Each structure stands twice: as C-alpha cells, then as structure tokens.
Amino acid sequence: MELSEATTAEENQAVAPLPKEILMEILARLPAKSVGRFRCVSPDWSAMLSSAYFVDLHARRANRPDRPRLLLAPVGSSYDDCVYSWQPGGQVEKLRSDDFAETGLLAPVTKPCHGLVLIRCTDYRGYFVCNPSTGEVLPLPDSEVPLKTIWRPSISGQPFFYGVSYGLGYCSVTKQHKVVRLFWCNNVSSCEVFVLDKLAYWRPTAQEPPSCHVSEDKLAVFVRGHLHFLCRGADIITFNTSSETFGSLLPPAGFEDASPLLTELDDCLCYCYGEPDSDDPYHVFLLRDYMGGRWEKLCCIERSAWPESERMLLRSLCISPLVMYHSDDGQRRVMFGTGACKVFAVGLDTNIPEILFTPDGTIIGSCDDDYILPLCLFEEYLGSVGRTVEEMAFSSPTTKAWSDIFKWMPARSVSELSLVCREWRATIMTDRFIQSHVAMQI
C-alpha cells in the first residue's frame, strides 16, 4: 500500500504542466462566469485570465456564429423582474434580476458591442451599460431626463432639445467603449460622447453634427467602426467612433416610409421596412458595399402567403432581424424576434417561417407585445463595464481634496471651474458633490 502511494506521488510529480498557450485555449471556450471562478485559483491565473490578450481570445472562442444565443428581457403577466438567455435547442436560463432599475421596464436597445449591451429603462428612468455574461451594470449619468431636454428660461441662449437618440460604439484605436447621444430641435443638432471607465463627463464631439431629426425609439446601430442614426425622412447620419466625425448614407432605392428600421446583420448595416403588425411584405436590405453605399436586397418576406396559424402567432407590434445563420441542411436563414419575445426563422429561398421559440411553456411564461424589441443577441465577454464617475473621482486623494475646496464656493464660481478640465467637470457633476455643495450653502 505504501509502495503504491509512493509510486502515485512520483508519477504526479513527473507530469509536466500544460503549456500556457494550451491552457488559455482550453479556458477560452468556457462561459465568462466559469472563467471568473478560475481567476480565483491563484494570482498568476488571475493575471493571465484578465489580460487583454485572453479577453480577446475568449470573445473569439466562446461565441460560435453557428450557435447564436439570445438575451431576453420579457414583460408579461408572469414577469418576475429577471432577464434570461436562450439558445436554439436549449432551455431558458435565468441570468440575473433587473433590480438595478428602480422602476420602469427594461429593454436591450442595442446588439452586443464587444460584449456590452445598452439597456433602456422605460418611464424615463435612464440608460445602463450591461455585461450580461458577468452581470455588471453601469448606470449612465444624466440619462433619465438629460439637462439638454429641460427648458430653462433663466439661462439665456441655452438650446432646448426635445429629441434624442443613443448608441453604443467601440473605438478600435483606443480600445474604449463610447456611448454617443444625438440631440435635435428645430433643425439644430448637438452630439455628446461618454467614454466608459474614464474620469470624464458627457462632452461635445470633435465635429459639429449635421441637422438630423432623431427620436428615442430609433437607437443608433454600430457597424464597421461607425454609429448609424436613422433620421426622419429615412436619411442616415454616420458617426466615426475613432475620429468623431460625421457622414451620411442614403436609404435603399425604392424605399417606402413604412416603419423603417436599422440594425446589424451578417456584419453589415441592415435596413428593413414594412408594417410589422400587418400582412404587408417585409423588406430586408444589406449594405454589402459600405464604401460605395450600394444596398443589396436580401429578401422580401411575403407574410400573406404564410399559413393562418403562423400569421396570427407571429403578428406583433415590432419585428426585427437578429442574426443570419446556416441551418443543418446548409440553407441560409434569417432569425427574427418580435415584440412579444417570440423567435422565428425564414429561409432566404423558401419564405416559410419556422417557429423557434415562444415564451409560453417556459419559466418565462406569457409575454405582452410591445413596440420595443425585448431581446437581442448575447455574447460571452470578460471585459468590464467600468466604474462610475463618482467611484473614479473620489478614489483619488487629489480629486477629493479639490472637491472639498469647491463645495465651499458659490455656485457661479463652481460652474466656471467646471470648464477648466474634464476631470473637474466630471467631479462637479456627480450627485455626491452636488449634495455636499448644497449642504455647505445652507
């Protein structure tokens, strides 16, 4: 017995550890939450699995294009304040509660941008950047009722905007996520940028935007380094997230003003139109030639030719393409989502719908129909959403010292000091500083 134990111990010592490259290839195929647990093994593993190289490797290996996964934020009679995930052929999984929003309903309003999703809380409760893989959530400042949308007659010359559209993009040069919002009022536009995990507040873009009539229900779409804002009249304003300059695109030829929609499909900008809650044709175009601005008609779905049962089941206030994939028989298919959290696919050559998912009979239960799509693609991602401005500002002893000085000054002086640099402005605009300043002025 003792000899057997000694032999086993010698064999274990003789086994060489796996090379670091092979170990990372294995771990890169695990879900983000599992990788998070392996970070606790040792300081070396934590450093290895938190490196920028591994985060990028994991994003490529853990997300298979042939097996799309969806993020669901349904609303209905059985709503339990949770968000879910689902994959074709699998079961619905509960991801986390949506308790980060005090009131209102949540809707993922953008597709994943390097793993992060922009979430809107209805009832004017603001926007959040969320990493569904890790459960991290970052509330965006001044997004419930932006100051620029509040009429302040005491401030002369201050423009008052009543239209705003948000978008989440990524700058490949600086490796930073950027939230961009475009305001509109009486043929005047203004655009601001908020960089995640940087001690700065909303700031103007490097270039003034062209006039663009936007609305909050038309969110910007990020494709090929640009955010795309759909304006009234079907024109498209583009925003380069690296140079922060603007451009424009024309809609597809023969466009009809019937509930137009912008999204991303097959790594291309996608333009759709057709009344969702009807039997009218639903047109889908792809901008394959981005530089030339030439649209390709992908398909025209003739819903009037569908069987009655499918037409009634899939009729919704909102329809949007989600992803293009190849079925088991090799046919190209487009997966669609509806405002009632139902998912179906249509073959590009057949026009026949295949029902892939309905919430009834799952842990979700029945869902209400809505004008806002309650689902989007889900990507495994290890990156962080970043810290709040308040966390960054008051973790610095220098910034905290300046804050203690500023809170004794008159409001006009503080307003002037907010123009000195981005760090001071970010600190002055935090709720913590505002509350401390008010307390000192009483």
Coordinates of C-alpha atoms in Angstrom, one line a residue:
M1 CA 0.0 0.0 0.0
E2 CA 2.8 2.4 0.9
L3 CA 4.7 1.5 -2.2
S4 CA 1.6 2.2 -4.4
E5 CA 1.1 5.6 -2.8
A6 CA 4.8 6.5 -3.3
T7 CA 4.6 5.5 -6.9
T8 CA 1.5 7.6 -7.5
A9 CA 3.2 10.6 -5.9
E10 CA 6.3 10.2 -8.1
E11 CA 4.0 9.9 -11.2
N12 CA 2.2 13.2 -10.3
Q13 CA 5.5 15.0 -9.9
A14 CA 6.7 13.7 -13.2
V15 CA 3.6 15.1 -15.1
A16 CA 4.7 18.3 -16.8
P17 CA 2.2 21.3 -16.5
L18 CA 0.3 22.2 -19.6
P19 CA 1.9 25.0 -21.7
K20 CA 0.4 28.4 -21.0
E21 CA -0.9 28.7 -24.6
I22 CA -2.8 25.4 -24.5
L23 CA -4.2 26.2 -21.1
M24 CA -5.6 29.5 -22.4
E25 CA -7.1 27.8 -25.4
I26 CA -8.9 25.4 -23.2
L27 CA -10.2 28.1 -20.8
A28 CA -11.2 30.4 -23.6
R29 CA -14.0 28.1 -24.5
L30 CA -15.7 28.3 -21.1
P31 CA -18.5 30.7 -20.2
A32 CA -17.4 34.0 -18.7
K33 CA -18.7 33.2 -15.3
S34 CA -16.6 30.0 -15.2
V35 CA -13.6 31.9 -16.2
G36 CA -14.3 34.3 -13.4
R37 CA -14.1 31.5 -10.9
F38 CA -10.8 30.2 -12.3
R39 CA -9.4 33.7 -11.7
C40 CA -9.6 32.9 -8.0
V41 CA -7.2 29.9 -8.4
S42 CA -4.0 31.9 -8.0
P43 CA -2.6 35.4 -8.6
D44 CA -0.9 34.1 -11.8
W45 CA -4.2 32.7 -13.1
S46 CA -5.9 35.9 -12.3
A47 CA -3.4 38.0 -14.2
M48 CA -3.4 35.5 -17.1
L49 CA -7.2 35.4 -17.4
S50 CA -7.6 39.2 -17.0
S51 CA -5.1 40.1 -19.7
A52 CA -6.3 41.9 -22.8
Y53 CA -5.0 39.0 -25.0
F54 CA -7.1 36.5 -23.1
V55 CA -10.2 38.7 -23.1
D56 CA -10.0 39.0 -26.9
L57 CA -9.2 35.2 -27.3
H58 CA -12.2 34.3 -25.1
A59 CA -14.5 36.6 -27.1
R60 CA -13.5 34.7 -30.3
R61 CA -13.6 31.2 -29.0
A62 CA -16.6 31.3 -26.6
N63 CA -19.0 32.8 -29.2
R64 CA -19.8 30.4 -32.0
P65 CA -21.6 32.0 -35.0
D66 CA -23.3 28.8 -35.8
R67 CA -25.0 28.7 -32.4
P68 CA -26.4 32.1 -31.7
R69 CA -27.6 32.9 -28.2
L70 CA -30.2 35.4 -27.2
L71 CA -30.7 37.8 -24.3
L72 CA -34.4 38.1 -23.2
A73 CA -36.0 40.8 -21.2
P74 CA -39.7 39.9 -21.5
V75 CA -42.6 41.7 -19.9
G76 CA -45.9 40.0 -19.1
S77 CA -48.4 38.7 -16.5
S78 CA -45.8 36.4 -15.1
Y79 CA -42.9 38.9 -15.1
D80 CA -40.5 38.2 -12.3
D81 CA -38.1 41.1 -12.7
C82 CA -35.4 38.9 -14.4
V83 CA -33.5 38.7 -17.6
Y84 CA -32.8 35.4 -19.3
S85 CA -30.8 33.8 -22.0
W86 CA -31.8 31.1 -24.6
Q87 CA -30.1 29.2 -27.3
P88 CA -31.8 27.2 -30.1
G89 CA -32.2 23.6 -28.9
G90 CA -31.6 24.5 -25.3
Q91 CA -33.5 25.6 -22.2
V92 CA -34.2 29.1 -21.0
E93 CA -31.7 30.2 -18.3
K94 CA -32.2 32.9 -15.7
L95 CA -29.2 35.3 -15.8
R96 CA -29.9 37.9 -13.1
S97 CA -32.6 40.1 -11.7
D98 CA -33.1 43.6 -13.1
D99 CA -33.2 45.3 -9.8
F100 CA -30.7 47.9 -11.0
A101 CA -33.7 49.8 -12.3
E102 CA -35.8 51.3 -9.6
T103 CA -39.0 51.5 -11.7
G104 CA -39.9 51.0 -15.3
L105 CA -39.3 48.2 -17.7
L106 CA -36.0 47.2 -19.3
A107 CA -35.3 46.7 -23.0
P108 CA -31.9 45.8 -24.5
V109 CA -31.8 48.5 -27.2
T110 CA -28.6 47.6 -29.0
K111 CA -26.9 44.5 -30.2
P112 CA -23.7 43.5 -28.3
C113 CA -20.8 45.8 -28.9
H114 CA -17.7 43.9 -27.9
G115 CA -19.9 42.0 -25.4
L116 CA -21.6 45.1 -23.8
V117 CA -25.3 46.0 -24.4
L118 CA -27.0 49.3 -24.0
I119 CA -30.2 48.9 -21.9
R120 CA -33.0 51.4 -21.7
C121 CA -35.3 51.7 -18.7
T122 CA -38.7 52.9 -19.8
D123 CA -40.7 55.6 -18.0
Y124 CA -37.7 58.0 -18.3
R125 CA -35.5 56.0 -15.9
G126 CA -32.3 56.3 -17.9
Y127 CA -29.8 54.1 -19.7
F128 CA -27.4 51.4 -18.5
V129 CA -24.5 49.6 -20.0
C130 CA -24.6 45.9 -19.1
N131 CA -22.4 42.9 -19.5
P132 CA -24.9 40.0 -19.4
S133 CA -22.1 37.5 -19.1
T134 CA -20.8 38.8 -15.8
G135 CA -23.9 40.6 -14.6
E136 CA -22.1 44.0 -14.3
V137 CA -24.2 47.1 -14.8
L138 CA -23.2 50.7 -15.2
P139 CA -25.8 53.5 -15.0
L140 CA -25.1 56.4 -17.4
P141 CA -25.2 59.8 -15.8
D142 CA -27.7 62.4 -16.9
S143 CA -29.7 59.9 -18.9
E144 CA -33.1 59.8 -17.1
V145 CA -34.1 63.3 -18.3
P146 CA -31.0 64.9 -19.8
L147 CA -30.3 68.5 -18.9
K148 CA -30.4 69.5 -22.6
T149 CA -34.0 68.4 -22.8
I150 CA -35.2 70.6 -19.9
W151 CA -36.3 74.1 -20.7
R152 CA -34.5 76.5 -18.5
P153 CA -35.7 80.1 -19.3
S154 CA -33.3 81.5 -16.7
I155 CA -30.4 80.6 -18.9
S156 CA -30.5 82.8 -22.0
G157 CA -29.2 81.3 -25.2
Q158 CA -29.3 77.7 -23.9
P159 CA -30.8 75.5 -26.6
F160 CA -33.7 73.2 -25.6
F161 CA -33.8 69.8 -27.4
Y162 CA -36.8 67.5 -27.4
G163 CA -35.4 64.7 -29.5
V164 CA -32.5 62.4 -28.5
S165 CA -31.1 59.1 -29.8
Y166 CA -28.4 57.0 -28.0
G167 CA -25.9 54.5 -29.4
L168 CA -23.1 52.3 -28.0
G169 CA -19.9 52.0 -30.1
Y170 CA -16.3 50.9 -29.8
C171 CA -13.1 52.7 -30.7
S172 CA -10.5 50.2 -32.0
V173 CA -7.7 52.7 -31.8
T174 CA -8.1 53.5 -28.1
K175 CA -9.8 50.2 -27.2
Q176 CA -12.6 52.1 -25.5
H177 CA -16.4 51.8 -25.5
K178 CA -18.2 55.1 -26.2
V179 CA -21.8 56.0 -25.6
V180 CA -23.0 58.6 -28.1
R181 CA -26.2 60.6 -28.0
L182 CA -27.5 62.9 -30.7
F183 CA -30.0 65.7 -29.8
W184 CA -32.3 67.5 -32.2
C185 CA -34.5 70.6 -32.0
N186 CA -35.8 72.9 -34.8
N187 CA -33.2 71.9 -37.4
V188 CA -30.4 72.2 -34.8
S189 CA -28.4 69.2 -33.6
S190 CA -25.9 68.6 -30.8
C191 CA -23.9 65.4 -30.1
E192 CA -22.2 64.3 -26.9
V193 CA -19.8 61.4 -26.1
F194 CA -19.4 59.5 -22.8
V195 CA -16.3 57.2 -22.6
L196 CA -16.6 54.2 -20.3
D197 CA -14.2 53.9 -17.4
K198 CA -12.7 57.3 -17.9
L199 CA -12.8 60.2 -15.4
A200 CA -14.8 62.5 -17.7
Y201 CA -18.4 63.6 -18.2
W202 CA -20.5 63.9 -21.3
R203 CA -18.5 66.1 -23.8
P204 CA -19.2 67.6 -27.2
T205 CA -17.9 65.6 -30.2
A206 CA -14.9 66.7 -32.2
Q207 CA -17.1 67.9 -35.1
E208 CA -20.5 69.5 -35.0
P209 CA -23.2 67.2 -36.3
P210 CA -25.4 67.9 -39.3
S211 CA -29.1 68.6 -38.6
C212 CA -30.9 65.3 -38.0
H213 CA -34.4 64.8 -36.7
V214 CA -33.9 61.8 -34.4
S215 CA -36.2 60.1 -31.8
E216 CA -35.5 58.0 -28.8
D217 CA -37.1 54.9 -30.3
K218 CA -34.6 54.8 -33.1
L219 CA -31.3 53.8 -31.5
A220 CA -28.0 54.1 -33.3
V221 CA -26.5 50.9 -34.8
F222 CA -22.8 50.2 -34.6
V223 CA -21.2 48.6 -37.7
R224 CA -17.7 48.8 -39.0
G225 CA -16.4 51.5 -36.6
H226 CA -19.4 53.8 -37.2
L227 CA -22.6 54.5 -35.4
H228 CA -25.6 55.0 -37.7
F229 CA -28.5 57.2 -36.7
L230 CA -31.8 56.8 -38.6
C231 CA -33.4 60.3 -39.2
R232 CA -36.9 61.2 -40.1
G233 CA -37.1 61.0 -43.9
A234 CA -35.0 57.8 -43.9
D235 CA -31.7 59.5 -44.2
I236 CA -28.8 58.0 -42.2
I237 CA -26.2 60.0 -40.3
T238 CA -22.9 58.2 -39.6
F239 CA -20.5 58.8 -36.7
N240 CA -16.9 57.6 -36.8
T241 CA -16.1 56.5 -33.2
S242 CA -12.4 57.0 -33.7
S243 CA -12.2 60.4 -35.4
E244 CA -15.6 61.6 -34.1
T245 CA -16.6 62.9 -37.5
F246 CA -19.9 62.7 -39.3
G247 CA -21.0 61.4 -42.6
S248 CA -24.2 60.3 -44.3
L249 CA -25.8 57.4 -46.2
L250 CA -28.8 57.2 -48.4
P251 CA -31.6 54.6 -47.8
P252 CA -32.1 51.8 -50.4
A253 CA -33.6 52.7 -53.7
G254 CA -37.4 52.4 -53.8
F255 CA -37.6 52.8 -50.0
E256 CA -41.2 53.1 -48.6
D257 CA -41.8 55.0 -45.4
A258 CA -43.3 52.0 -43.6
S259 CA -41.8 51.6 -40.1
P260 CA -38.2 51.8 -41.2
L261 CA -35.6 50.1 -39.0
L262 CA -31.8 50.0 -38.8
T263 CA -30.0 47.0 -37.4
E264 CA -26.9 44.9 -37.9
L265 CA -27.0 41.6 -39.8
D266 CA -24.1 39.4 -41.0
D267 CA -21.6 42.1 -40.1
C268 CA -23.4 44.6 -42.4
L269 CA -25.7 47.5 -41.9
C270 CA -29.3 46.3 -42.4
Y271 CA -32.2 48.4 -43.4
C272 CA -35.8 47.0 -43.1
Y273 CA -39.2 48.4 -43.7
G274 CA -42.7 47.1 -43.7
E275 CA -45.6 47.5 -41.2
P276 CA -44.9 44.8 -38.5
D277 CA -48.5 44.4 -37.4
S278 CA -49.8 43.5 -40.8
D279 CA -49.6 41.1 -43.7
D280 CA -47.7 43.5 -45.9
P281 CA -44.3 42.5 -47.4
Y282 CA -41.3 43.0 -45.1
H283 CA -38.2 44.1 -47.0
V284 CA -34.7 43.5 -45.8
F285 CA -31.6 45.1 -47.3
L286 CA -27.9 44.8 -46.5
L287 CA -25.2 47.4 -47.2
R288 CA -22.6 44.9 -48.5
D289 CA -20.6 47.6 -50.3
Y290 CA -20.1 50.0 -47.4
M291 CA -17.7 52.4 -49.2
G292 CA -19.8 52.6 -52.3
G293 CA -23.0 52.9 -50.4
R294 CA -24.7 50.2 -52.5
W295 CA -27.5 48.2 -50.9
E296 CA -28.3 44.6 -51.7
K297 CA -31.8 43.3 -51.3
L298 CA -31.5 40.2 -49.1
C299 CA -35.1 39.1 -49.1
C300 CA -38.8 40.2 -49.2
I301 CA -40.9 38.2 -46.7
E302 CA -44.5 37.7 -48.1
R303 CA -46.4 37.2 -44.8
S304 CA -49.7 37.0 -46.7
A305 CA -48.5 33.6 -48.1
W306 CA -47.9 32.2 -44.6
P307 CA -50.4 29.7 -43.1
E308 CA -53.0 31.4 -41.0
S309 CA -51.7 29.9 -37.7
E310 CA -48.2 31.3 -38.2
R311 CA -49.5 34.7 -39.3
M312 CA -51.6 35.0 -36.1
L313 CA -48.9 33.7 -33.8
L314 CA -46.2 36.0 -35.2
R315 CA -48.2 39.1 -35.7
S316 CA -46.5 41.8 -33.5
L317 CA -46.0 45.5 -32.9
C318 CA -42.3 45.0 -33.5
I319 CA -40.3 42.7 -35.8
S320 CA -36.5 42.8 -36.3
P321 CA -33.8 40.6 -37.8
L322 CA -31.5 39.2 -35.2
V323 CA -28.9 37.0 -36.9
M324 CA -28.2 35.1 -40.2
Y325 CA -27.1 31.5 -39.9
H326 CA -26.9 28.2 -41.8
S327 CA -29.4 25.5 -40.8
D328 CA -28.5 21.8 -40.6
D329 CA -29.4 21.4 -44.3
G330 CA -27.0 24.2 -45.3
Q331 CA -29.7 26.7 -46.1
R332 CA -29.2 30.3 -45.2
R333 CA -31.8 31.5 -42.8
V334 CA -32.5 34.8 -41.0
M335 CA -33.6 34.7 -37.4
F336 CA -36.2 37.3 -36.4
G337 CA -37.5 38.5 -33.0
T338 CA -40.9 40.0 -32.2
G339 CA -42.2 42.5 -29.5
A340 CA -43.9 39.5 -27.8
C341 CA -40.5 37.8 -27.2
K342 CA -41.1 35.2 -29.9
V343 CA -38.4 34.0 -32.3
F344 CA -38.8 32.6 -35.8
A345 CA -36.6 31.9 -38.8
V346 CA -37.2 32.3 -42.5
G347 CA -35.2 30.7 -45.3
L348 CA -33.9 33.1 -47.9
D349 CA -35.2 30.8 -50.7
T350 CA -38.4 29.4 -49.1
N351 CA -40.2 32.3 -47.4
I352 CA -41.6 29.7 -45.0
P353 CA -41.4 30.6 -41.2
E354 CA -40.1 28.2 -38.7
I355 CA -41.2 28.9 -35.1
L356 CA -38.0 28.6 -32.9
F357 CA -39.2 30.0 -29.6
T358 CA -42.3 31.1 -27.7
P359 CA -42.1 32.1 -24.0
D360 CA -45.3 30.1 -23.2
G361 CA -44.5 26.9 -21.5
T362 CA -41.0 28.1 -20.3
I363 CA -40.0 29.6 -17.0
I364 CA -40.8 33.0 -18.6
G365 CA -44.5 32.4 -19.2
S366 CA -46.8 34.6 -21.3
C367 CA -45.5 37.9 -22.5
D368 CA -47.1 41.2 -23.6
D369 CA -46.5 42.6 -27.0
D370 CA -44.6 45.8 -27.3
Y371 CA -43.2 48.4 -29.8
I372 CA -39.7 47.8 -28.3
L373 CA -37.9 44.6 -29.1
P374 CA -37.4 42.8 -25.7
L375 CA -34.5 40.6 -26.9
C376 CA -31.1 40.8 -28.6
L377 CA -28.0 38.7 -29.3
F378 CA -25.9 37.5 -26.3
E379 CA -22.1 37.4 -26.4
E380 CA -19.8 35.9 -23.8
Y381 CA -17.4 38.7 -22.8
L382 CA -15.0 39.1 -19.9
G383 CA -14.4 42.8 -20.1
S384 CA -15.7 45.2 -17.5
V385 CA -18.3 47.9 -18.0
G386 CA -16.1 50.2 -16.0
R387 CA -16.5 52.3 -12.8
T388 CA -18.9 55.1 -12.2
V389 CA -17.6 58.7 -12.5
E390 CA -18.2 59.1 -8.8
E391 CA -16.1 56.0 -7.9
M392 CA -13.2 57.2 -10.1
A393 CA -13.4 60.8 -8.9
F394 CA -13.5 60.2 -5.1
S395 CA -10.9 57.3 -5.2
S396 CA -8.3 59.9 -6.0
P397 CA -7.0 61.8 -3.0
T398 CA -6.2 64.8 -5.2
T399 CA -9.6 65.0 -6.7
K400 CA -11.3 64.5 -3.3
A401 CA -9.2 67.4 -1.9
W402 CA -10.3 69.7 -4.8
S403 CA -13.9 68.6 -4.2
D404 CA -13.6 69.6 -0.5
I405 CA -12.4 73.1 -1.6
F406 CA -15.0 73.6 -4.4
K407 CA -18.0 72.8 -2.1
W408 CA -17.4 76.0 -0.2
M409 CA -17.5 78.2 -3.3
P410 CA -20.6 80.0 -4.7
A411 CA -22.5 78.1 -7.5
R412 CA -21.4 80.6 -10.2
S413 CA -17.7 80.0 -9.3
V414 CA -18.2 76.2 -9.3
S415 CA -19.8 76.5 -12.7
E416 CA -16.9 78.4 -14.1
L417 CA -14.4 75.9 -12.6
S418 CA -16.2 73.0 -14.3
L419 CA -14.9 74.4 -17.6
V420 CA -11.2 74.1 -16.6
C421 CA -10.8 70.4 -17.4
R422 CA -12.7 67.2 -17.9
E423 CA -11.8 65.7 -14.6
W424 CA -13.1 68.8 -12.6
R425 CA -16.3 68.8 -14.7
A426 CA -16.9 65.1 -14.1
T427 CA -16.3 65.5 -10.3
I428 CA -18.6 68.6 -10.0
M429 CA -21.4 66.9 -11.9
T430 CA -21.6 63.9 -9.5
D431 CA -24.5 63.6 -7.1
R432 CA -22.1 63.3 -4.2
F433 CA -20.5 66.7 -4.9
I434 CA -23.8 68.4 -5.6
Q435 CA -25.3 67.2 -2.3
S436 CA -22.2 68.2 -0.4
H437 CA -22.2 71.7 -2.1
V438 CA -25.9 72.2 -1.3
A439 CA -25.3 71.2 2.3
M440 CA -22.4 73.8 2.6
Q441 CA -24.5 76.6 1.1
I442 CA -27.4 76.3 3.7

